[in-house]
PDB file of C-alpha atoms and ligand atoms in Angstrom:
ATOM      1  CA  MET A  31       6.772  15.464  -0.254  1.00  0.00           C
ATOM      2  CA  ARG A  32       4.485  13.688  -2.693  1.00  0.00           C
ATOM      3  CA  GLN A  33       6.334  10.783  -4.257  1.00  0.00           C
ATOM      4  CA  LYS A  34       5.618   8.276  -6.964  1.00  0.00           C
ATOM      5  CA  ILE A  35       5.550   4.766  -5.555  1.00  0.00           C
ATOM      6  CA  VAL A  36       5.268   1.296  -7.056  1.00  0.00           C
ATOM      7  CA  ALA A  37       4.813  -1.314  -4.351  1.00  0.00           C
ATOM      8  CA  GLY A  38       4.587  -5.077  -4.732  1.00  0.00           C
ATOM      9  CA  ASN A  39       2.502  -6.915  -2.163  1.00  0.00           C
ATOM     10  CA  TRP A  40       3.689 -10.510  -2.390  1.00  0.00           C
ATOM     11  CA  LYS A  41       0.989 -11.737   0.012  1.00  0.00           C
ATOM     12  CA  MET A  42       1.518 -15.384   1.134  1.00  0.00           C
ATOM     13  CA  ASN A  43       3.824 -16.277  -1.759  1.00  0.00           C
ATOM     14  CA  ASN A  44       7.514 -17.163  -2.080  1.00  0.00           C
ATOM     15  CA  GLY A  45       9.701 -19.139   0.303  1.00  0.00           C
ATOM     16  CA  LYS A  46      13.284 -18.281   1.135  1.00  0.00           C
ATOM     17  CA  GLY A  47      14.862 -19.270  -2.174  1.00  0.00           C
ATOM     18  CA  GLU A  48      12.078 -17.797  -4.326  1.00  0.00           C
ATOM     19  CA  THR A  49      12.286 -14.539  -2.413  1.00  0.00           C
ATOM     20  CA  LYS A  50      16.009 -14.322  -2.997  1.00  0.00           C
ATOM     21  CA  ASN A  51      15.686 -15.146  -6.701  1.00  0.00           C
ATOM     22  CA  LEU A  52      12.853 -12.716  -7.332  1.00  0.00           C
ATOM     23  CA  ILE A  53      14.756  -9.878  -5.668  1.00  0.00           C
ATOM     24  CA  THR A  54      17.854 -10.715  -7.731  1.00  0.00           C
ATOM     25  CA  GLU A  55      15.813 -10.681 -10.945  1.00  0.00           C
ATOM     26  CA  LEU A  56      14.009  -7.471 -10.042  1.00  0.00           C
ATOM     27  CA  GLN A  57      17.243  -5.746  -9.143  1.00  0.00           C
ATOM     28  CA  GLU A  58      18.684  -6.790 -12.497  1.00  0.00           C
ATOM     29  CA  GLU A  59      15.645  -5.357 -14.327  1.00  0.00           C
ATOM     30  CA  ILE A  60      15.654  -1.968 -12.613  1.00  0.00           C
ATOM     31  CA  LYS A  61      19.259  -1.282 -11.740  1.00  0.00           C
ATOM     32  CA  ASP A  62      19.818   1.107 -14.637  1.00  0.00           C
ATOM     33  CA  LEU A  63      16.542   3.018 -14.269  1.00  0.00           C
ATOM     34  CA  THR A  64      16.655   6.622 -13.177  1.00  0.00           C
ATOM     35  CA  LEU A  65      14.024   6.757 -10.495  1.00  0.00           C
ATOM     36  CA  ASP A  66      13.496  10.454  -9.786  1.00  0.00           C
ATOM     37  CA  ASN A  67      11.289  10.936  -6.744  1.00  0.00           C
ATOM     38  CA  THR A  68      10.072   7.369  -7.243  1.00  0.00           C
ATOM     39  CA  ARG A  69      10.127   4.570  -4.687  1.00  0.00           C
ATOM     40  CA  VAL A  70      10.157   0.862  -5.481  1.00  0.00           C
ATOM     41  CA  ILE A  71       8.797  -1.242  -2.633  1.00  0.00           C
ATOM     42  CA  ILE A  72       8.327  -4.964  -2.050  1.00  0.00           C
ATOM     43  CA  ALA A  73       6.423  -6.629   0.783  1.00  0.00           C
ATOM     44  CA  PRO A  74       7.599 -10.245   1.238  1.00  0.00           C
ATOM     45  CA  SER A  75       6.243 -12.471   4.008  1.00  0.00           C
ATOM     46  CA  PHE A  76       7.368 -11.876   7.607  1.00  0.00           C
ATOM     47  CA  ILE A  77       9.700 -14.833   7.545  1.00  0.00           C
ATOM     48  CA  ASN A  78      11.747 -13.445   4.658  1.00  0.00           C
ATOM     49  CA  LEU A  79      11.881  -9.802   5.711  1.00  0.00           C
ATOM     50  CA  GLU A  80      15.289  -9.850   7.340  1.00  0.00           C
ATOM     51  CA  SER A  81      17.031 -11.569   4.440  1.00  0.00           C
ATOM     52  CA  ALA A  82      15.248  -9.287   1.968  1.00  0.00           C
ATOM     53  CA  VAL A  83      16.378  -6.206   3.882  1.00  0.00           C
ATOM     54  CA  THR A  84      19.977  -7.458   3.791  1.00  0.00           C
ATOM     55  CA  GLN A  85      19.802  -8.394   0.124  1.00  0.00           C
ATOM     56  CA  THR A  86      18.416  -4.999  -0.928  1.00  0.00           C
ATOM     57  CA  GLU A  87      20.947  -2.853   0.920  1.00  0.00           C
ATOM     58  CA  ASP A  88      22.489  -0.413  -1.599  1.00  0.00           C
ATOM     59  CA  THR A  89      19.732  -1.058  -4.149  1.00  0.00           C
ATOM     60  CA  LYS A  90      16.689   0.969  -5.189  1.00  0.00           C
ATOM     61  CA  ILE A  91      14.368  -1.594  -3.609  1.00  0.00           C
ATOM     62  CA  GLU A  92      12.757  -0.966  -0.202  1.00  0.00           C
ATOM     63  CA  VAL A  93      11.362  -3.795   1.888  1.00  0.00           C
ATOM     64  CA  VAL A  94       8.173  -3.337   3.927  1.00  0.00           C
ATOM     65  CA  ALA A  95       5.937  -5.576   6.054  1.00  0.00           C
ATOM     66  CA  GLN A  96       2.435  -6.706   5.080  1.00  0.00           C
ATOM     67  CA  ASN A  97       0.948  -6.393   8.558  1.00  0.00           C
ATOM     68  CA  MET A  98       1.745  -5.993  12.256  1.00  0.00           C
ATOM     69  CA  HIS A  99       0.011  -6.404  15.595  1.00  0.00           C
ATOM     70  CA  GLN A 100      -1.004  -3.332  17.549  1.00  0.00           C
ATOM     71  CA  ALA A 101       0.274  -4.469  20.964  1.00  0.00           C
ATOM     72  CA  LYS A 102       3.822  -3.774  22.082  1.00  0.00           C
ATOM     73  CA  ASN A 103       4.507  -7.391  23.039  1.00  0.00           C
ATOM     74  CA  GLY A 104       3.008 -10.218  25.074  1.00  0.00           C
ATOM     75  CA  ALA A 105       0.671 -13.181  24.766  1.00  0.00           C
ATOM     76  CA  TYR A 106      -0.410 -12.862  21.117  1.00  0.00           C
ATOM     77  CA  THR A 107       0.598 -16.186  19.620  1.00  0.00           C
ATOM     78  CA  GLY A 108       1.616 -15.963  15.993  1.00  0.00           C
ATOM     79  CA  GLU A 109       1.738 -12.173  15.848  1.00  0.00           C
ATOM     80  CA  VAL A 110       4.537  -9.703  15.069  1.00  0.00           C
ATOM     81  CA  SER A 111       4.998  -6.296  16.729  1.00  0.00           C
ATOM     82  CA  ALA A 112       6.296  -2.952  15.496  1.00  0.00           C
ATOM     83  CA  ASP A 113       9.451  -3.363  17.579  1.00  0.00           C
ATOM     84  CA  MET A 114      10.142  -6.744  15.978  1.00  0.00           C
ATOM     85  CA  LEU A 115       9.780  -5.263  12.506  1.00  0.00           C
ATOM     86  CA  LYS A 116      12.125  -2.418  13.381  1.00  0.00           C
ATOM     87  CA  SER A 117      14.653  -4.859  14.806  1.00  0.00           C
ATOM     88  CA  VAL A 118      15.162  -6.391  11.349  1.00  0.00           C
ATOM     89  CA  GLY A 119      15.384  -3.038   9.571  1.00  0.00           C
ATOM     90  CA  ILE A 120      11.761  -2.503   8.504  1.00  0.00           C
ATOM     91  CA  ARG A 121      10.618   1.132   8.325  1.00  0.00           C
ATOM     92  CA  THR A 122       7.196   0.791   6.698  1.00  0.00           C
ATOM     93  CA  VAL A 123       4.148  -1.427   7.223  1.00  0.00           C
ATOM     94  CA  ILE A 124       0.991  -2.102   5.214  1.00  0.00           C
ATOM     95  CA  ILE A 125      -2.157  -1.817   7.331  1.00  0.00           C
ATOM     96  CA  GLY A 126      -5.782  -2.495   6.430  1.00  0.00           C
ATOM     97  CA  HIS A 127      -5.415  -4.658   3.336  1.00  0.00           C
ATOM     98  CA  SER A 128      -8.834  -5.952   2.271  1.00  0.00           C
ATOM     99  CA  GLU A 129      -7.666  -9.528   2.862  1.00  0.00           C
ATOM    100  CA  ARG A 130      -6.870  -8.618   6.479  1.00  0.00           C
ATOM    101  CA  ARG A 131     -10.290  -7.005   6.775  1.00  0.00           C
ATOM    102  CA  ALA A 132     -12.284  -9.788   5.090  1.00  0.00           C
ATOM    103  CA  ILE A 133     -10.436 -13.001   5.991  1.00  0.00           C
ATOM    104  CA  PHE A 134      -8.921 -12.038   9.337  1.00  0.00           C
ATOM    105  CA  LYS A 135     -11.847  -9.877  10.452  1.00  0.00           C
ATOM    106  CA  GLU A 136      -9.791  -6.788  11.202  1.00  0.00           C
ATOM    107  CA  SER A 137     -12.342  -4.093  12.008  1.00  0.00           C
ATOM    108  CA  ASP A 138     -12.003  -0.345  11.498  1.00  0.00           C
ATOM    109  CA  GLU A 139     -11.348  -0.065  15.260  1.00  0.00           C
ATOM    110  CA  ILE A 140      -8.521  -2.613  15.195  1.00  0.00           C
ATOM    111  CA  LEU A 141      -7.038  -0.904  12.147  1.00  0.00           C
ATOM    112  CA  ALA A 142      -7.137   2.463  13.930  1.00  0.00           C
ATOM    113  CA  GLU A 143      -5.182   0.854  16.791  1.00  0.00           C
ATOM    114  CA  LYS A 144      -2.664  -0.570  14.325  1.00  0.00           C
ATOM    115  CA  VAL A 145      -2.235   2.813  12.637  1.00  0.00           C
ATOM    116  CA  ASN A 146      -1.665   4.440  16.031  1.00  0.00           C
ATOM    117  CA  ALA A 147       0.808   1.767  17.130  1.00  0.00           C
ATOM    118  CA  ALA A 148       2.789   1.958  13.889  1.00  0.00           C
ATOM    119  CA  LEU A 149       3.037   5.756  13.932  1.00  0.00           C
ATOM    120  CA  ALA A 150       3.839   5.842  17.656  1.00  0.00           C
ATOM    121  CA  ASN A 151       6.717   3.473  16.922  1.00  0.00           C
ATOM    122  CA  GLY A 152       8.045   5.654  14.113  1.00  0.00           C
ATOM    123  CA  LEU A 153       6.957   3.348  11.303  1.00  0.00           C
ATOM    124  CA  GLU A 154       5.573   4.676   8.046  1.00  0.00           C
ATOM    125  CA  VAL A 155       2.101   3.330   7.191  1.00  0.00           C
ATOM    126  CA  ILE A 156       0.691   2.243   3.838  1.00  0.00           C
ATOM    127  CA  PHE A 157      -3.002   2.346   4.701  1.00  0.00           C
ATOM    128  CA  CYS A 158      -5.326   0.323   2.428  1.00  0.00           C
ATOM    129  CA  PHE A 159      -9.069   0.663   2.002  1.00  0.00           C
ATOM    130  CA  GLY A 160     -11.688   0.276  -0.715  1.00  0.00           C
ATOM    131  CA  GLU A 161     -15.308  -0.496  -1.418  1.00  0.00           C
ATOM    132  CA  LYS A 162     -16.920  -3.855  -2.244  1.00  0.00           C
ATOM    133  CA  LEU A 163     -18.705  -4.554  -5.516  1.00  0.00           C
ATOM    134  CA  GLU A 164     -22.145  -4.070  -3.964  1.00  0.00           C
ATOM    135  CA  GLU A 165     -21.175  -0.616  -2.704  1.00  0.00           C
ATOM    136  CA  ARG A 166     -19.850   0.333  -6.139  1.00  0.00           C
ATOM    137  CA  LYS A 167     -22.998  -0.958  -7.863  1.00  0.00           C
ATOM    138  CA  THR A 168     -25.273   1.005  -5.556  1.00  0.00           C
ATOM    139  CA  ASP A 169     -23.169   4.138  -6.021  1.00  0.00           C
ATOM    140  CA  ASN A 170     -22.071   4.104  -2.390  1.00  0.00           C
ATOM    141  CA  HIS A 171     -18.340   3.803  -3.108  1.00  0.00           C
ATOM    142  CA  LEU A 172     -17.441   7.342  -2.055  1.00  0.00           C
ATOM    143  CA  LEU A 173     -19.507   7.070   1.119  1.00  0.00           C
ATOM    144  CA  GLU A 174     -17.912   3.745   2.026  1.00  0.00           C
ATOM    145  CA  VAL A 175     -14.355   4.925   1.422  1.00  0.00           C
ATOM    146  CA  GLY A 176     -15.056   8.129   3.365  1.00  0.00           C
ATOM    147  CA  SER A 177     -16.263   6.058   6.267  1.00  0.00           C
ATOM    148  CA  GLN A 178     -13.286   3.661   6.208  1.00  0.00           C
ATOM    149  CA  LEU A 179     -10.928   6.645   6.281  1.00  0.00           C
ATOM    150  CA  ARG A 180     -12.877   8.388   9.034  1.00  0.00           C
ATOM    151  CA  ASN A 181     -13.033   5.277  11.200  1.00  0.00           C
ATOM    152  CA  SER A 182      -9.363   4.325  11.049  1.00  0.00           C
ATOM    153  CA  ILE A 183      -7.062   7.174  10.051  1.00  0.00           C
ATOM    154  CA  LEU A 184      -8.641  10.634   9.990  1.00  0.00           C
ATOM    155  CA  HIS A 185      -7.916  11.027  13.702  1.00  0.00           C
ATOM    156  CA  ILE A 186      -4.113  11.156  13.339  1.00  0.00           C
ATOM    157  CA  ALA A 187      -2.155  14.346  14.034  1.00  0.00           C
ATOM    158  CA  ALA A 188      -1.449  16.632  11.087  1.00  0.00           C
ATOM    159  CA  GLU A 189       2.296  16.073  11.348  1.00  0.00           C
ATOM    160  CA  ASP A 190       1.856  12.289  11.070  1.00  0.00           C
ATOM    161  CA  TRP A 191       0.608  12.547   7.475  1.00  0.00           C
ATOM    162  CA  SER A 192       4.223  12.807   6.303  1.00  0.00           C
ATOM    163  CA  LYS A 193       4.493   9.164   7.475  1.00  0.00           C
ATOM    164  CA  VAL A 194       1.398   7.909   5.640  1.00  0.00           C
ATOM    165  CA  ILE A 195       0.776   6.591   2.136  1.00  0.00           C
ATOM    166  CA  LEU A 196      -2.798   5.785   1.153  1.00  0.00           C
ATOM    167  CA  ALA A 197      -3.693   2.854  -1.102  1.00  0.00           C
ATOM    168  CA  TYR A 198      -7.145   2.727  -2.659  1.00  0.00           C
ATOM    169  CA  GLU A 199      -7.913  -0.885  -3.523  1.00  0.00           C
ATOM    170  CA  PRO A 200     -11.478  -1.571  -4.641  1.00  0.00           C
ATOM    171  CA  VAL A 201     -12.215  -5.085  -3.391  1.00  0.00           C
ATOM    172  CA  TRP A 202     -13.901  -6.042  -6.672  1.00  0.00           C
ATOM    173  CA  ALA A 203     -10.691  -5.348  -8.571  1.00  0.00           C
ATOM    174  CA  ILE A 204      -8.284  -7.331  -6.367  1.00  0.00           C
ATOM    175  CA  GLY A 205      -7.074 -10.508  -8.015  1.00  0.00           C
ATOM    176  CA  THR A 206     -10.082 -10.521 -10.342  1.00  0.00           C
ATOM    177  CA  GLY A 207      -8.478  -9.230 -13.530  1.00  0.00           C
ATOM    178  CA  GLU A 208     -11.041  -6.449 -13.472  1.00  0.00           C
ATOM    179  CA  THR A 209      -9.404  -3.045 -12.998  1.00  0.00           C
ATOM    180  CA  ALA A 210     -11.036   0.208 -12.043  1.00  0.00           C
ATOM    181  CA  SER A 211     -11.014   2.406 -15.127  1.00  0.00           C
ATOM    182  CA  PRO A 212      -8.509   5.259 -15.015  1.00  0.00           C
ATOM    183  CA  GLU A 213     -11.512   7.595 -14.667  1.00  0.00           C
ATOM    184  CA  GLN A 214     -12.928   5.622 -11.718  1.00  0.00           C
ATOM    185  CA  ALA A 215      -9.504   5.669 -10.037  1.00  0.00           C
ATOM    186  CA  GLN A 216      -9.087   9.396 -10.652  1.00  0.00           C
ATOM    187  CA  GLU A 217     -12.558  10.182  -9.302  1.00  0.00           C
ATOM    188  CA  MET A 218     -11.832   8.279  -6.096  1.00  0.00           C
ATOM    189  CA  HIS A 219      -8.301   9.623  -5.630  1.00  0.00           C
ATOM    190  CA  ALA A 220      -9.472  13.216  -6.113  1.00  0.00           C
ATOM    191  CA  PHE A 221     -12.264  12.561  -3.602  1.00  0.00           C
ATOM    192  CA  ILE A 222      -9.763  11.176  -1.068  1.00  0.00           C
ATOM    193  CA  ARG A 223      -7.400  14.116  -1.514  1.00  0.00           C
ATOM    194  CA  ASN A 224     -10.314  16.451  -0.975  1.00  0.00           C
ATOM    195  CA  VAL A 225     -11.325  14.639   2.222  1.00  0.00           C
ATOM    196  CA  ILE A 226      -7.791  15.145   3.555  1.00  0.00           C
ATOM    197  CA  ALA A 227      -7.676  18.787   2.441  1.00  0.00           C
ATOM    198  CA  LYS A 228     -10.969  19.533   4.209  1.00  0.00           C
ATOM    199  CA  LYS A 229     -10.074  17.739   7.431  1.00  0.00           C
ATOM    200  CA  TYR A 230      -6.438  18.930   7.531  1.00  0.00           C
ATOM    201  CA  THR A 231      -4.903  21.343   4.984  1.00  0.00           C
ATOM    202  CA  GLN A 232      -4.547  21.556   1.212  1.00  0.00           C
ATOM    203  CA  GLU A 233      -0.783  21.315   1.663  1.00  0.00           C
ATOM    204  CA  ILE A 234      -1.031  18.003   3.520  1.00  0.00           C
ATOM    205  CA  ALA A 235      -3.377  16.679   0.843  1.00  0.00           C
ATOM    206  CA  ASP A 236      -1.079  17.829  -1.961  1.00  0.00           C
ATOM    207  CA  ASN A 237       1.934  16.159  -0.355  1.00  0.00           C
ATOM    208  CA  LEU A 238       0.192  12.827   0.125  1.00  0.00           C
ATOM    209  CA  SER A 239       0.905   9.865  -2.162  1.00  0.00           C
ATOM    210  CA  ILE A 240      -2.258   7.950  -3.054  1.00  0.00           C
ATOM    211  CA  LEU A 241      -1.741   4.569  -4.726  1.00  0.00           C
ATOM    212  CA  TYR A 242      -4.203   2.515  -6.730  1.00  0.00           C
ATOM    213  CA  GLY A 243      -4.349  -1.256  -6.325  1.00  0.00           C
ATOM    214  CA  GLY A 244      -6.411  -3.939  -8.049  1.00  0.00           C
ATOM    215  CA  SER A 245      -5.352  -5.940 -11.103  1.00  0.00           C
ATOM    216  CA  VAL A 246      -2.669  -3.484 -12.201  1.00  0.00           C
ATOM    217  CA  LYS A 247      -0.737  -5.119 -15.053  1.00  0.00           C
ATOM    218  CA  PRO A 248       1.920  -4.011 -17.544  1.00  0.00           C
ATOM    219  CA  ALA A 249      -0.885  -3.480 -20.069  1.00  0.00           C
ATOM    220  CA  ASN A 250      -2.942  -1.039 -18.000  1.00  0.00           C
ATOM    221  CA  ALA A 251      -0.406   0.579 -15.650  1.00  0.00           C
ATOM    222  CA  LYS A 252       0.538   3.541 -17.834  1.00  0.00           C
ATOM    223  CA  GLU A 253      -3.030   4.693 -18.339  1.00  0.00           C
ATOM    224  CA  ILE A 254      -3.892   4.433 -14.642  1.00  0.00           C
ATOM    225  CA  PHE A 255      -0.658   6.155 -13.552  1.00  0.00           C
ATOM    226  CA  SER A 256      -1.289   8.991 -16.028  1.00  0.00           C
ATOM    227  CA  LYS A 257      -4.143  10.322 -13.909  1.00  0.00           C
ATOM    228  CA  PRO A 258      -3.172  13.406 -11.889  1.00  0.00           C
ATOM    229  CA  ASP A 259      -4.202  12.094  -8.466  1.00  0.00           C
ATOM    230  CA  VAL A 260      -2.830   8.572  -8.939  1.00  0.00           C
ATOM    231  CA  ASP A 261       0.701   8.555  -7.537  1.00  0.00           C
ATOM    232  CA  GLY A 262       1.494   4.916  -8.172  1.00  0.00           C
ATOM    233  CA  GLY A 263       0.263   1.430  -7.489  1.00  0.00           C
ATOM    234  CA  LEU A 264       0.052  -1.398  -5.004  1.00  0.00           C
ATOM    235  CA  ILE A 265       0.515  -4.499  -7.092  1.00  0.00           C
ATOM    236  CA  GLY A 266      -0.362  -8.071  -6.158  1.00  0.00           C
ATOM    237  CA  GLY A 267      -0.142 -10.834  -8.766  1.00  0.00           C
ATOM    238  CA  ALA A 268       1.945  -8.909 -11.284  1.00  0.00           C
ATOM    239  CA  SER A 269       4.594  -8.128  -8.652  1.00  0.00           C
ATOM    240  CA  LEU A 270       5.480 -11.829  -8.462  1.00  0.00           C
ATOM    241  CA  LYS A 271       7.161 -11.759 -11.878  1.00  0.00           C
ATOM    242  CA  ALA A 272      10.221  -9.532 -12.168  1.00  0.00           C
ATOM    243  CA  VAL A 273       9.586  -8.729 -15.830  1.00  0.00           C
ATOM    244  CA  ASP A 274       5.971  -7.690 -15.216  1.00  0.00           C
ATOM    245  CA  PHE A 275       6.706  -5.751 -12.057  1.00  0.00           C
ATOM    246  CA  SER A 276       9.603  -3.890 -13.632  1.00  0.00           C
ATOM    247  CA  SER A 277       7.498  -3.028 -16.646  1.00  0.00           C
ATOM    248  CA  ILE A 278       4.895  -1.540 -14.264  1.00  0.00           C
ATOM    249  CA  ILE A 279       7.710   0.405 -12.561  1.00  0.00           C
ATOM    250  CA  LYS A 280       8.788   1.715 -15.960  1.00  0.00           C
ATOM    251  CA  ALA A 281       5.213   2.909 -16.571  1.00  0.00           C
ATOM    252  CA  ILE A 282       5.294   5.320 -13.644  1.00  0.00           C
TER     253      ILE A 282
HETATM  254  P1  13P B 160      -3.783  -7.851  -7.598  1.00  0.00           P
HETATM  255  O1  13P B 160      -2.819  -6.882  -8.258  1.00  0.00           O
HETATM  256  O2  13P B 160      -3.371  -9.255  -7.687  1.00  0.00           O
HETATM  257  O3  13P B 160      -5.187  -7.575  -8.028  1.00  0.00           O
HETATM  258  O4  13P B 160      -3.742  -7.497  -6.023  1.00  0.00           O
HETATM  259  C1  13P B 160      -3.857  -6.190  -5.591  1.00  0.00           C
HETATM  260  C2  13P B 160      -3.545  -6.145  -4.155  1.00  0.00           C
HETATM  261  O5  13P B 160      -4.283  -6.667  -3.336  1.00  0.00           O
HETATM  262  C3  13P B 160      -2.323  -5.463  -3.727  1.00  0.00           C
HETATM  263  O6  13P B 160      -2.294  -5.282  -2.354  1.00  0.00           O
END
């Protein structure tokens, strides 16, 4: 079923103590909220996942991973597998973040393998994608997003869509302070939902949560979340402060 979701991607921030403190502060901020059909998610670094899972037991906060490797196990120095994530209580993984694509050269093909491996292992996937500034400027943003979806996720079985959340993150809006306008976000989210409806069914498309990410702040969250096809946000910088993140959660 379509859910509202506010997810904080902590990226490569926060050591052990900072992770613990931020979770404590966030929990304090949101503990009295009624979160009907709304999920609150945080994605700390790999090294803090297990302690974060333990700390958030019996709270409204879910802990997810920022990435995983597609292989089951073996000689992949420095990598983490789906089984390893599951062994510390992780149920959901982010795949395809633009930083993984741009900095770590993860191609559409690799991302398709990661999506397959995550789903085959029973993990839920938060799949990220989005156009670059040049593609937006030349009015190719819909084409580019369509192609990223086609190349990495539109091959999955219909029943697997209940284990997928999509996150549209225009690269030009990530960490730049420049946000897509609510109208730009709505246009893209409606386009994405239509792509899914055409390839699968209207019901699958209607049940899918599509998040917006890119410079979401307390000041702009409400307006973006008010759009009918925007089901929540994937938040970077503003998720690192409990007060800001909780105020974004309150805006949903
Ligand atoms: P910012 O909110 O810092 O722009 O980051 C967005 C993001 O990349 C979330 O995954």
